[in-house]
PDB file of C-alpha atoms in Angstrom:
ATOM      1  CA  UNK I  76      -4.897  16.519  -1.831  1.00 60.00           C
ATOM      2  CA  UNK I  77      -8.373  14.602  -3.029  1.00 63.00           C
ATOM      3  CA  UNK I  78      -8.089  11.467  -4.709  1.00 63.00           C
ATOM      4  CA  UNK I  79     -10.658  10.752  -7.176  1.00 73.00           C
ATOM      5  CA  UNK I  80     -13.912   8.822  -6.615  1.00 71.00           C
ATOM      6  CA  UNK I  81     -13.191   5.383  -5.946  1.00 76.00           C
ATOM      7  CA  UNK I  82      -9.477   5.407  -5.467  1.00 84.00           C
ATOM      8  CA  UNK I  83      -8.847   1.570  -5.431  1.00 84.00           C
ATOM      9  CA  UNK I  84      -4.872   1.329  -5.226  1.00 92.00           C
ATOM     10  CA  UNK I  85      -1.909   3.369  -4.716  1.00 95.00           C
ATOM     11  CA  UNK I  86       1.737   2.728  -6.013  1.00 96.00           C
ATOM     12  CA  UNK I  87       4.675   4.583  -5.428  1.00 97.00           C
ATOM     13  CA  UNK I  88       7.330   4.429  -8.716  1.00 98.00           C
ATOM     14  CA  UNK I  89      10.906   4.865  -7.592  1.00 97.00           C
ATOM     15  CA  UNK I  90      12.071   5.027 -10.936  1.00 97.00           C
ATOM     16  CA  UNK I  91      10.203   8.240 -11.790  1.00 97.00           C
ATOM     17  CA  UNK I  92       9.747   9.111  -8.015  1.00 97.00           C
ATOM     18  CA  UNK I  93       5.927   9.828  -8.878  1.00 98.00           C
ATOM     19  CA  UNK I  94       2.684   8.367  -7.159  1.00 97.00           C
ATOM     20  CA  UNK I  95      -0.158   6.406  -9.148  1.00 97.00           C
ATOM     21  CA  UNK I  96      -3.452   6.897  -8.237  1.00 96.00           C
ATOM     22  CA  UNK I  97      -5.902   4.134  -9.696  1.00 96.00           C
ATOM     23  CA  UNK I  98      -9.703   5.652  -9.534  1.00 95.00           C
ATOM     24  CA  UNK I  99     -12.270   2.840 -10.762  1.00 91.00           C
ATOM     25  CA  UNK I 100     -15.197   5.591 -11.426  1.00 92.00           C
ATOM     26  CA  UNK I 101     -13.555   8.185 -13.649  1.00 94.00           C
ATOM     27  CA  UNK I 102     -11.871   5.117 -15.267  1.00 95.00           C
ATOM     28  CA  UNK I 103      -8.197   6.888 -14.842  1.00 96.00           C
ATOM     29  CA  UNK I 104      -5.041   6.908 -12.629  1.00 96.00           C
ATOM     30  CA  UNK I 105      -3.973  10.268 -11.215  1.00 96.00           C
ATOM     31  CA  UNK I 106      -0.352  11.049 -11.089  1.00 97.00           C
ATOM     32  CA  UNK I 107       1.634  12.675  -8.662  1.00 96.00           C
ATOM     33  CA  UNK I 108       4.600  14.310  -7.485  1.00 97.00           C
ATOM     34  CA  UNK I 109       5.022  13.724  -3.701  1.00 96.00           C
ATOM     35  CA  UNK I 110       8.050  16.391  -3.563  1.00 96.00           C
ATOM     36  CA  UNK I 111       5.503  18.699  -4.776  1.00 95.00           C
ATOM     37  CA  UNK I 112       2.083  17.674  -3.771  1.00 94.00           C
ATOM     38  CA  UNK I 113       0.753  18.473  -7.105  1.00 95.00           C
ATOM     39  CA  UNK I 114      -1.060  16.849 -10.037  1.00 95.00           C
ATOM     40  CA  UNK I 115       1.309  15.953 -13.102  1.00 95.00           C
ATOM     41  CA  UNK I 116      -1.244  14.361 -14.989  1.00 95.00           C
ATOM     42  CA  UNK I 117      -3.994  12.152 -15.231  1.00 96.00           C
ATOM     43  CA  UNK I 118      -4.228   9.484 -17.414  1.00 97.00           C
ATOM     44  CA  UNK I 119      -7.440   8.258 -19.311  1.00 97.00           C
ATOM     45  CA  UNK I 120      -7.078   4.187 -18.827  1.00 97.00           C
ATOM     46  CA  UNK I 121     -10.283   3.227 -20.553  1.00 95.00           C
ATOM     47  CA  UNK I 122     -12.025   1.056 -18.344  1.00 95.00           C
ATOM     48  CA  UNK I 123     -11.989   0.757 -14.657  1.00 94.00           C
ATOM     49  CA  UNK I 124      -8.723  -0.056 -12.564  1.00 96.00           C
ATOM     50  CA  UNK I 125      -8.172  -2.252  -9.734  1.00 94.00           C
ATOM     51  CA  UNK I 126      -4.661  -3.043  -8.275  1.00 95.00           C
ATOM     52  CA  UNK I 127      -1.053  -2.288  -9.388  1.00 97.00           C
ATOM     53  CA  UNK I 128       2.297  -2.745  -9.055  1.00 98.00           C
ATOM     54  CA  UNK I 129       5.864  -0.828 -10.146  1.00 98.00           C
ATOM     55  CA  UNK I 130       8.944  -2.431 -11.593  1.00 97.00           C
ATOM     56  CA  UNK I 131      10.770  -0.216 -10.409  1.00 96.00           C
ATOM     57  CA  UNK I 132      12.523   0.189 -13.861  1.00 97.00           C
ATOM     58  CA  UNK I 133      10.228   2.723 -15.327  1.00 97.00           C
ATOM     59  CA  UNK I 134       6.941   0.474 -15.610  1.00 98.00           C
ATOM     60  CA  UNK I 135       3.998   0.770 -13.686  1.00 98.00           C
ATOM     61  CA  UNK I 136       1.023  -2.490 -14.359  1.00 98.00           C
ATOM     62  CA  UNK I 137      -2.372  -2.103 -13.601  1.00 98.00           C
ATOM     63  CA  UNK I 138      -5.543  -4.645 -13.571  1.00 97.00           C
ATOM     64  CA  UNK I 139      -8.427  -3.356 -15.538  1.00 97.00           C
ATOM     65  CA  UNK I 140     -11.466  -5.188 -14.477  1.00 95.00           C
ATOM     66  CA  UNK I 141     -13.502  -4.027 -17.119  1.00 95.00           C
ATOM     67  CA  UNK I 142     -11.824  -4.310 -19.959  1.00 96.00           C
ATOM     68  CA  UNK I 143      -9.937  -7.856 -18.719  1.00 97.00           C
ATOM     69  CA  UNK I 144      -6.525  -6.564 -19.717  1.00 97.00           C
ATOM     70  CA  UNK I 145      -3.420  -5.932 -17.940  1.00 98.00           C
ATOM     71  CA  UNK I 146      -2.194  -1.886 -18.963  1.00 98.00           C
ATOM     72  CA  UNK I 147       1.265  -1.438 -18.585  1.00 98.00           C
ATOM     73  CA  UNK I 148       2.575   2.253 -18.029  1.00 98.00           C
ATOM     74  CA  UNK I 149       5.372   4.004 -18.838  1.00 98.00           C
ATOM     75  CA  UNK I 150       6.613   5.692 -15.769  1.00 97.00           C
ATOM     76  CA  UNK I 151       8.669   8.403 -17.046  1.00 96.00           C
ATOM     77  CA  UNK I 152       6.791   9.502 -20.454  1.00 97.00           C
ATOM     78  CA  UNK I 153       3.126   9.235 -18.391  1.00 98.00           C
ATOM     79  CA  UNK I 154       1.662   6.730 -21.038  1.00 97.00           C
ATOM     80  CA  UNK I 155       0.612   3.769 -21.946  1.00 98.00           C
ATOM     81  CA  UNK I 156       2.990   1.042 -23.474  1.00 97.00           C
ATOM     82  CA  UNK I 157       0.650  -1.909 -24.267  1.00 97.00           C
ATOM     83  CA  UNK I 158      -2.351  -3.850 -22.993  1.00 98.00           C
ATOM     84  CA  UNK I 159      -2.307  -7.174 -22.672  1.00 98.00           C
ATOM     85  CA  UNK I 160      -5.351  -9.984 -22.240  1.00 97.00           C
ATOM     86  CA  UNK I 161      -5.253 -11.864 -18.938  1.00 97.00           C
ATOM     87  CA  UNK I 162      -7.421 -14.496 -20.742  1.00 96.00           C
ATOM     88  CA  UNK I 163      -8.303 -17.127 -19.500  1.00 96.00           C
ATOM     89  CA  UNK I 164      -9.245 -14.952 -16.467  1.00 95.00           C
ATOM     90  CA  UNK I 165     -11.692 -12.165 -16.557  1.00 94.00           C
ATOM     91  CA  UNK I 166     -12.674  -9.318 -14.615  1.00 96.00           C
ATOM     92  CA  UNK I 167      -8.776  -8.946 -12.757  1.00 96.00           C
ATOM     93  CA  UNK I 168      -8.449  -7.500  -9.584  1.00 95.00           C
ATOM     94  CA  UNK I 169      -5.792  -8.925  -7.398  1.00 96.00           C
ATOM     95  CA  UNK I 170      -1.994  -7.829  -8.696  1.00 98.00           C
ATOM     96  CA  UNK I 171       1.531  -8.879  -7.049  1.00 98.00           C
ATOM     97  CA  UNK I 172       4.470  -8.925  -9.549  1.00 98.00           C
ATOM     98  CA  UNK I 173       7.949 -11.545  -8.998  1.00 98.00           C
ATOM     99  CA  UNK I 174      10.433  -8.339  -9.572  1.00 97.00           C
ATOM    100  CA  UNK I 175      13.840 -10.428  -9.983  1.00 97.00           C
ATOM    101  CA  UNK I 176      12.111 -13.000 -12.560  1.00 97.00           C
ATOM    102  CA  UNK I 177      10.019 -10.427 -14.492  1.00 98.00           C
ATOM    103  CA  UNK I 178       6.653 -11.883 -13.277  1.00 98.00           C
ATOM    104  CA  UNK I 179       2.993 -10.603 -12.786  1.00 98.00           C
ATOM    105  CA  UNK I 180       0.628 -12.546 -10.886  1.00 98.00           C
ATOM    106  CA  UNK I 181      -3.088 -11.427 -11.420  1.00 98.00           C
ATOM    107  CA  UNK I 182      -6.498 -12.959 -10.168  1.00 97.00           C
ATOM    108  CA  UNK I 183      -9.634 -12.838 -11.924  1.00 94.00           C
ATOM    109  CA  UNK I 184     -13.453 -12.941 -10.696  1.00 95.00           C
ATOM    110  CA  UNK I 185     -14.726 -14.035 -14.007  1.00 95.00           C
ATOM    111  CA  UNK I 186     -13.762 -16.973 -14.780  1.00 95.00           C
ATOM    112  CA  UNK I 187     -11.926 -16.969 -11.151  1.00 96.00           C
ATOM    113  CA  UNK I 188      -8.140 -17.636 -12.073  1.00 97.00           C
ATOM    114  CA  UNK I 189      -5.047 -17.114 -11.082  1.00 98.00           C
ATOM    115  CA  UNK I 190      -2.659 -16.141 -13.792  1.00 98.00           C
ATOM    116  CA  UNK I 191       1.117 -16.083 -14.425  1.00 98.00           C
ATOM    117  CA  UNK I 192       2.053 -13.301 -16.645  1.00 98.00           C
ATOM    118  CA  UNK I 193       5.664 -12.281 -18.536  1.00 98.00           C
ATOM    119  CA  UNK I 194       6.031  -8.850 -17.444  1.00 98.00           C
ATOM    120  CA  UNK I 195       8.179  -8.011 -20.304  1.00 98.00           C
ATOM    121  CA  UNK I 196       5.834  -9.472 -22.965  1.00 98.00           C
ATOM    122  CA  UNK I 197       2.073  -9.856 -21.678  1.00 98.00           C
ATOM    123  CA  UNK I 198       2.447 -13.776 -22.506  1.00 98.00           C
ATOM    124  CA  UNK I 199       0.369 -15.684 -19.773  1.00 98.00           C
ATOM    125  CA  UNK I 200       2.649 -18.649 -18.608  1.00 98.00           C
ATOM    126  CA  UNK I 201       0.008 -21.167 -16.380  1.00 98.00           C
ATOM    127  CA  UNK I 202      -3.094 -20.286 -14.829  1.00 98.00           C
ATOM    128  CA  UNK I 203      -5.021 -22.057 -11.852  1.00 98.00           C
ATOM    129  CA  UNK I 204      -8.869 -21.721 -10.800  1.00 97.00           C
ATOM    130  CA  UNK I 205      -9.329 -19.988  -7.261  1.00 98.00           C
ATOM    131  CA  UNK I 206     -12.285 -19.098  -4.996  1.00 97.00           C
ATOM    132  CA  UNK I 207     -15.024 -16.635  -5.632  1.00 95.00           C
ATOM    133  CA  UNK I 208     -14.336 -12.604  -4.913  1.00 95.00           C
ATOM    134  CA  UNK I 209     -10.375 -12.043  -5.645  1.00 95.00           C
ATOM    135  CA  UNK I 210      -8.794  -9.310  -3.987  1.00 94.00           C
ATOM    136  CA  UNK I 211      -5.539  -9.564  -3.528  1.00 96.00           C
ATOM    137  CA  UNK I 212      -2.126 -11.484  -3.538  1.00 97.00           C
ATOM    138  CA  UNK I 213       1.363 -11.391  -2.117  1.00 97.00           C
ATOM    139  CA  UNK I 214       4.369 -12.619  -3.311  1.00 98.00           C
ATOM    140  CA  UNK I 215       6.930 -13.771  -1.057  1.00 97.00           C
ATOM    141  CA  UNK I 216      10.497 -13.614  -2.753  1.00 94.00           C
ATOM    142  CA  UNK I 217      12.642 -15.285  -0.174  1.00 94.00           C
ATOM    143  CA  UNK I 218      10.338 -18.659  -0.502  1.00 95.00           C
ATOM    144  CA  UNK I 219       8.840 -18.094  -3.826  1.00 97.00           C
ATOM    145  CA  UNK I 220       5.364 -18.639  -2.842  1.00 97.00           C
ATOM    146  CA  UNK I 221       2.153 -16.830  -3.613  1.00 98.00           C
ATOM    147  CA  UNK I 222      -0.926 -16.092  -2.045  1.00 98.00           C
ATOM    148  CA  UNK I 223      -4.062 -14.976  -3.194  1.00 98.00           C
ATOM    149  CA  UNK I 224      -6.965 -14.238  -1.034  1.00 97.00           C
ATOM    150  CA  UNK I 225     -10.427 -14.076  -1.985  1.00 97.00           C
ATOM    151  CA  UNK I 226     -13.959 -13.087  -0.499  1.00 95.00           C
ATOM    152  CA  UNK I 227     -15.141 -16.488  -0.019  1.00 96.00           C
ATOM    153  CA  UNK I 228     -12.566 -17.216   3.031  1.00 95.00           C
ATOM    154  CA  UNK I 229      -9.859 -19.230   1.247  1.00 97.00           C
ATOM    155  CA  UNK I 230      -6.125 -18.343   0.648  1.00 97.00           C
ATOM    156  CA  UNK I 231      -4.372 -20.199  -2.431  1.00 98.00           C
ATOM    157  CA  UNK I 232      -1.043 -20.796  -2.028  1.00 98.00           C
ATOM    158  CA  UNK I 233       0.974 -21.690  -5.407  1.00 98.00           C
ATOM    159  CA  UNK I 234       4.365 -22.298  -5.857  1.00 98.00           C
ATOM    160  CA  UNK I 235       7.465 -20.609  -7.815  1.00 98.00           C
ATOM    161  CA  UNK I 236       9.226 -23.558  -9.093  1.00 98.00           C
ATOM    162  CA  UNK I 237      11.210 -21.920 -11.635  1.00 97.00           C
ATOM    163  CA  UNK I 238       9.884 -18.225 -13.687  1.00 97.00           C
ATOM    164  CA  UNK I 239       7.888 -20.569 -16.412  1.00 97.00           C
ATOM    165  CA  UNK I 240       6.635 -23.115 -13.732  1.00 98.00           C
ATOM    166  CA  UNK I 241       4.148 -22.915 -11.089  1.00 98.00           C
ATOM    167  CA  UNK I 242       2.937 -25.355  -8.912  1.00 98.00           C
ATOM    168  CA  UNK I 243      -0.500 -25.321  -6.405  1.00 97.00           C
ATOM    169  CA  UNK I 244       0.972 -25.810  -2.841  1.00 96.00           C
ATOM    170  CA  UNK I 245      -2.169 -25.921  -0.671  1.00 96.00           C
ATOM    171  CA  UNK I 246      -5.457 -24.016   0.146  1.00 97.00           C
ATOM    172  CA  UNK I 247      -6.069 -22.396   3.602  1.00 97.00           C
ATOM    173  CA  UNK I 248      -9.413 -21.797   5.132  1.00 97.00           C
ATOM    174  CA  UNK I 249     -10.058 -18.209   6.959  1.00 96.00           C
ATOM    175  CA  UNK I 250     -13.037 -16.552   7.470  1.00 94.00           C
ATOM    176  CA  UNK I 251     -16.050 -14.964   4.580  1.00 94.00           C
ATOM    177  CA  UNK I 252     -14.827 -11.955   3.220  1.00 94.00           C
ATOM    178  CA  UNK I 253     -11.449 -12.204   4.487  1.00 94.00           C
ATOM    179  CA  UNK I 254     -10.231 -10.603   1.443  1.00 94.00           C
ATOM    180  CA  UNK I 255      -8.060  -7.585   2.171  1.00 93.00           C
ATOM    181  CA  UNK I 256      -4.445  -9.014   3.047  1.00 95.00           C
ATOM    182  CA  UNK I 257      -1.095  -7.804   3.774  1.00 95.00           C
ATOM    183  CA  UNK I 258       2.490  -9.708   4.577  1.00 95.00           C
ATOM    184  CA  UNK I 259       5.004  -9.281   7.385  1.00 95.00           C
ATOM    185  CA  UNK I 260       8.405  -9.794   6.020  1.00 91.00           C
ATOM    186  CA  UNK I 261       9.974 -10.438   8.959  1.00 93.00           C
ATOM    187  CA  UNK I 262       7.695 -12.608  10.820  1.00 94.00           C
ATOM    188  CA  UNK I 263       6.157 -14.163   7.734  1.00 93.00           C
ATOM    189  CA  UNK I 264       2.488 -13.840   9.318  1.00 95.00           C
ATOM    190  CA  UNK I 265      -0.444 -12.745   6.803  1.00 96.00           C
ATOM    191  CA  UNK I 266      -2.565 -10.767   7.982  1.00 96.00           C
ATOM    192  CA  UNK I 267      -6.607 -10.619   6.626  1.00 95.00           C
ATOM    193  CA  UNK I 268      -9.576  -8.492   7.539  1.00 94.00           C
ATOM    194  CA  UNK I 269     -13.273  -9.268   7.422  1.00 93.00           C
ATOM    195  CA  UNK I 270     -16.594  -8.592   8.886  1.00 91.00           C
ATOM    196  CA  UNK I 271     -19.222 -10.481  11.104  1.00 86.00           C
ATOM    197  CA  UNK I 272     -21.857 -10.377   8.041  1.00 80.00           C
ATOM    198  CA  UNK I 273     -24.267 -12.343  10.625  1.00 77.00           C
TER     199      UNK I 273
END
């Protein structure tokens, strides 16, 4: 099976059992049935998605850079519950989500934030500036800290200190364009990829 042009993130639902494909040039996500391999719809998202994440209650969340809004999805019915501002970022990209607290954590390239967002209400709780070039974050439940990497070779680490208050723990240094990142859960080790641009 083809994913569409652009395919930018991936999310398996376990409360519908369905995968969402987010395509940033035909502006949509594609949705489908694994069991199956076929297409059960695609949904129209107007404007171009980045990253997303699942509850895994029935709601599926999805940056849209060019519209600046977080779209929330329902899971089951294939459509779309609300969007919500992530002012006072712009242009989201990054997306990690604090499942037992009901938390969405999305980064920005324009103005280049970091926002905390109620997942059940769209309200943004704090925000905090970050690097340039956003691409993604982690959340790590077992020490309630979150990372969010970005193109110009930094990691921002910021801290859960309760659901309504965050805290900025400290900044790491990697390498330019170290932006793609992924967490082991058992060794706690991030892991980051870039390119010799020289």
């Amino acid at each position: 099976m083809n994913a569409e042009p652009d395919a930018d993130a991936i999310v398996y639902d376990p409360a519908s059992k369905l995968i969402f494909s987010f395509n940033g040039n035909s502006k949509d996500t594609t949705v489908i049935d694994p069991a199956k391999g076929t297409v059960v719809r695609t949904i129209p998202l107007g404007g171009g998605p980045e990253n997303a994440v699942a509850d895994g209650k029935g709601t599926v969340y999805s940056n849209n850079e060019e519209t600046n809004e977080v779209v929330t999805i329902d899971s089951q019915a294939l459509t779309i519950k609300a969007r919500w501002p992530v002012a006072p970022a712009g242009a989201p990209t990054a997306m990690a989500m604090d499942r037992a607290h009901r938390r969405l954590f999305s980064a920005g390239r324009n103005p280049k934030l970091l926002v905390v967002m109620n997942a059940d209400n769209g309200k943004v709780i704090q925000s905090f500036p970050i690097s340039g070039g956003a691409d993604a974050i982690v959340y790590e439940q077992e020490t309630g800290l979150i990372f969010a990497s970005t193109r110009d070779g930094m990691i921002h680490i910021f801290h859960e200190n309760s659901p309504d208050n965050y805290s900025e723990s400290q900044t790491v240094k990697t390498e330019f364009g170290a932006k793609t990142m992924a967490l082991d859960p058992k060794t706690h080790n991030l892991f980051l990829t870039t390119s010799d641009f020289a």
